[in-house]
Short mmCIF file of C-alpha atoms in Angstrom, two decimals:
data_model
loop_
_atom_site.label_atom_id
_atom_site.label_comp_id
_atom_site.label_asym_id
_atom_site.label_seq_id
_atom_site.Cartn_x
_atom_site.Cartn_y
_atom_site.Cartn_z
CA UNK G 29 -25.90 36.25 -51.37
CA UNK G 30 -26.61 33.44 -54.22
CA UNK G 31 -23.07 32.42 -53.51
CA UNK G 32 -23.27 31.84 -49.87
CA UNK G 33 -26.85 30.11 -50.54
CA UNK G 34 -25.41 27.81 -52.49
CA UNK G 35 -22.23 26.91 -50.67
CA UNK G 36 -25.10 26.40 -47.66
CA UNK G 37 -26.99 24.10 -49.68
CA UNK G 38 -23.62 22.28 -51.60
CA UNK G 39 -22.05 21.49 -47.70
CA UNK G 40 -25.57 20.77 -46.39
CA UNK G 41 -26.05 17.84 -49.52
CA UNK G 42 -22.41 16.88 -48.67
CA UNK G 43 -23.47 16.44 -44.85
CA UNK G 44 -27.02 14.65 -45.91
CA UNK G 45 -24.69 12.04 -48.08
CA UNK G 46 -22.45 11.59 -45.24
CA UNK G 47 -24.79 11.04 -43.04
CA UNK G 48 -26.74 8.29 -45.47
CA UNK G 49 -23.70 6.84 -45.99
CA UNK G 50 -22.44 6.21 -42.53
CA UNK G 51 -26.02 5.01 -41.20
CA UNK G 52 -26.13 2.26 -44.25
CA UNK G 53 -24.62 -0.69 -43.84
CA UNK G 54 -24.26 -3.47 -46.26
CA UNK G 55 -25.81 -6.73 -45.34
CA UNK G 56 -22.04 -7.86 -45.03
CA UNK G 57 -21.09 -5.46 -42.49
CA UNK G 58 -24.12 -6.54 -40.74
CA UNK G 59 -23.67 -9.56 -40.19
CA UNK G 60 -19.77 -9.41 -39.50
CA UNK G 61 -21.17 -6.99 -36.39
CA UNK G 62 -23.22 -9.83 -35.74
CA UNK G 63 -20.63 -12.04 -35.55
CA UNK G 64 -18.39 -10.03 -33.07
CA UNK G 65 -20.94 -10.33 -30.60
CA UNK G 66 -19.87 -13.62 -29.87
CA UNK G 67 -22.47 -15.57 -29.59
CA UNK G 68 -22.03 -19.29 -28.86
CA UNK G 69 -24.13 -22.63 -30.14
CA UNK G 70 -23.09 -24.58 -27.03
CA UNK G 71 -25.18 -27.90 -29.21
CA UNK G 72 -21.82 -27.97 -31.13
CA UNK G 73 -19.57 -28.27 -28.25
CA UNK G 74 -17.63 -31.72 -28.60
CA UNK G 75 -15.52 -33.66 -30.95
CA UNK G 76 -17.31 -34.93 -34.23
CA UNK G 77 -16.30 -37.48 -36.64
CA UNK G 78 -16.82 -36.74 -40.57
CA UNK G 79 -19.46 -39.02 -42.03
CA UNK G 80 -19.56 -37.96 -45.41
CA UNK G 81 -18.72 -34.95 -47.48
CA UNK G 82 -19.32 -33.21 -51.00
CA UNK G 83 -16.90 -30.81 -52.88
CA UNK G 84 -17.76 -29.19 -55.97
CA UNK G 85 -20.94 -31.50 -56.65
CA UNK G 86 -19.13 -34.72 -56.20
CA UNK G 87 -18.23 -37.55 -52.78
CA UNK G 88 -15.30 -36.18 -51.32
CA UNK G 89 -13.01 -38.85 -49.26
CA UNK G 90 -11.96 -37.40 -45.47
CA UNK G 91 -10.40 -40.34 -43.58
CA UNK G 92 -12.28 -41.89 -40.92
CA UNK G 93 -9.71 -40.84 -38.77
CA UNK G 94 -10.65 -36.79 -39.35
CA UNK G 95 -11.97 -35.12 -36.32
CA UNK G 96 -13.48 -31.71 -35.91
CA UNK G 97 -13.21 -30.70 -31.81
CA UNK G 98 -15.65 -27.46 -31.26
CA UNK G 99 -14.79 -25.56 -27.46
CA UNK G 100 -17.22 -22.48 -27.23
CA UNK G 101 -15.53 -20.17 -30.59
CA UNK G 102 -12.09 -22.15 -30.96
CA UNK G 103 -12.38 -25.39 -33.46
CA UNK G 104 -9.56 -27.41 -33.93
CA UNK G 105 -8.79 -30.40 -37.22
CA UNK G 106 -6.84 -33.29 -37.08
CA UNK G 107 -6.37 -36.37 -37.78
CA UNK G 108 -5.83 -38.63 -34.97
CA UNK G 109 -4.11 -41.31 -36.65
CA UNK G 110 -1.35 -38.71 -37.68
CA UNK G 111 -0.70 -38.14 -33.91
CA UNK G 112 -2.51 -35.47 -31.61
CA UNK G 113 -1.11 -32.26 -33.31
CA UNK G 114 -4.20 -30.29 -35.16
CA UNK G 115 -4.09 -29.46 -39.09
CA UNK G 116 -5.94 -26.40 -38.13
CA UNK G 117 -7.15 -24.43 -35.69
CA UNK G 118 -9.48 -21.24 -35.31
CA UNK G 119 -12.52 -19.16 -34.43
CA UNK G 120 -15.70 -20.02 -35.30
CA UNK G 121 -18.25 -16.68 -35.02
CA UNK G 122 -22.04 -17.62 -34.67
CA UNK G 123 -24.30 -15.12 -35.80
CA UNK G 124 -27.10 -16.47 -34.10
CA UNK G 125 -30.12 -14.26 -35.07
CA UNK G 126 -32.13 -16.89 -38.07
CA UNK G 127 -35.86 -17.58 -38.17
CA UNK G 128 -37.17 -20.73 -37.17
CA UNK G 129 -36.56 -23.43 -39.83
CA UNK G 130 -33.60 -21.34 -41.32
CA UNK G 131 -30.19 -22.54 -41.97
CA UNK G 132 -27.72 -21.47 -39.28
CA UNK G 133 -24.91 -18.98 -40.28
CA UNK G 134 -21.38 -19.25 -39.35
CA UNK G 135 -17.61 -17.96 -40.25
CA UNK G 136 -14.87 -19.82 -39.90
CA UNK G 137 -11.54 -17.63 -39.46
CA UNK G 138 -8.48 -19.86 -39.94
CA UNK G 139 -5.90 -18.74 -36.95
CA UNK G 140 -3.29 -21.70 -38.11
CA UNK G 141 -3.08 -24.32 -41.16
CA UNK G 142 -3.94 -24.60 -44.34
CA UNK G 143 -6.62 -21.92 -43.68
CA UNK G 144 -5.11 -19.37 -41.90
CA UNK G 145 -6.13 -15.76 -42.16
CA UNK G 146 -9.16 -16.96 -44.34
CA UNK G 147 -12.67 -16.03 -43.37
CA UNK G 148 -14.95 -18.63 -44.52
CA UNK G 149 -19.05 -18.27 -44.90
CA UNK G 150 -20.99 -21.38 -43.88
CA UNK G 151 -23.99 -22.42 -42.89
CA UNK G 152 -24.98 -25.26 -40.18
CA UNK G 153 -27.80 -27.31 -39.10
CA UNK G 154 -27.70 -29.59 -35.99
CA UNK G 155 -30.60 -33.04 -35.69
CA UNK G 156 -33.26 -33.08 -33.28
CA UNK G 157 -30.89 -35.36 -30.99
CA UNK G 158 -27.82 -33.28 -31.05
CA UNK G 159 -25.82 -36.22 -32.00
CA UNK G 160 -25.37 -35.42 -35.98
CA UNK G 161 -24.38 -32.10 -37.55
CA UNK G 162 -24.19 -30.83 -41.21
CA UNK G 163 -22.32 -27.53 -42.18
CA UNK G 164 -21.98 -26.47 -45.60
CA UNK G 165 -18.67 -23.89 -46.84
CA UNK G 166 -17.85 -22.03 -49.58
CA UNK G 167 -14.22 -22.51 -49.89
CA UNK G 168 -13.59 -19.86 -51.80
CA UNK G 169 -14.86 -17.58 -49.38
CA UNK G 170 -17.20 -15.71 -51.81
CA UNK G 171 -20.58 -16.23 -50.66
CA UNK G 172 -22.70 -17.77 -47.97
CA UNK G 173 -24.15 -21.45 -49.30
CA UNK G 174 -28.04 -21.18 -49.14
CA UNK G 175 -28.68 -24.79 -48.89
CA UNK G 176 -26.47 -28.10 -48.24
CA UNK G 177 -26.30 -28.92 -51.50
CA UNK G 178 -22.72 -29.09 -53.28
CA UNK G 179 -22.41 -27.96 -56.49
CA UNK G 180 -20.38 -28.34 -59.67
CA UNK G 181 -18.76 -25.09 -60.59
CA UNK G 182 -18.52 -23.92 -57.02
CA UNK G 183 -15.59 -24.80 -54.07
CA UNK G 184 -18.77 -25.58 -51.21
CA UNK G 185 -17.62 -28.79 -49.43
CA UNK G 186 -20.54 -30.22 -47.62
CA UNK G 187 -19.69 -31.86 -44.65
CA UNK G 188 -21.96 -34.30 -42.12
CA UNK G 189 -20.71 -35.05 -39.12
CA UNK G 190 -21.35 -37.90 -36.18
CA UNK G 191 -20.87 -36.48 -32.50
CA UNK G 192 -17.84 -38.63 -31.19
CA UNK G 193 -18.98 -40.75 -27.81
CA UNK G 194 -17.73 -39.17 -24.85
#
């Protein structure tokens, strides 16, 4: 009888850790479930110039040239003095669900180029006019920035951008 009791209580604990386990997700899995949803930021939809960029903590040179063209969840990179072919291309998942006055959280998921199979945390802010755009990475795909500052000892490239005239 003490046997069976505690074979009932042993596979009960076991069912009572399953079950915490399965209903607790980490704050990573949360937002990547997020993410799927697909939302969209429709403010980013265009082609955008770079206007200056920060890696590691110090001014990082992208040619005047360098364009960023954002269609719904696809991006595309190039450099349109090199000819029309794009560097890189991708997804872009919006997560969509920040308080007012918080930064904007984004992946970037490298389908071609330099990038490709790499999921890469950011974060985003767009002006009041829609016509400017700032988006801060971590490069090394370790951690979402929490502000669009660029710092020495980390791979975030900070990157402002000019919405292209149409």
């Amino acid at each position: 009888m003490q046997a069976m009791l505690m074979r009932f209580c042993a596979s009960g604990l076991a069912i009572l850790l399953m079950a915490c386990t399965s209903g607790c997700a980490t704050q990573q899995e949360t937002d990547r479930h997020r993410a799927r949803e697909r939302v969209v930021d429709t403010t980013l939809i265009g082609i955008w110039t770079a206007k200056n960029a920060d890696l590691s903590g110090r001014p990082f040179s992208l040619p005047s040239s360098f364009e960023l063209k954002i269609n719904g969840t696809d991006y595309g990179t190039r450099d349109f003095n090199s000819g029309s072919r794009y560097i890189e291309v991708g997804t872009l998942f919006f997560f969509g669900d920040e308080l007012a006055g918080e930064p904007r959280r984004i992946d970037v998921l490298g389908k071609e180029g330099p990038n490709k199979g790499k999921r890469i945390p950011a974060i985003y802010r767009v002006s009041d006019s829609g016509r400017e755009f700032e988006i801060c990475y971590d490069l090394d795909a370790k951690e979402r920035p929490t502000d669009f500052v660029s710092r020495e000892g980390t791979m975030w490239l900070r990157v402002s951008y000019v919405r292209k005239p149409t």
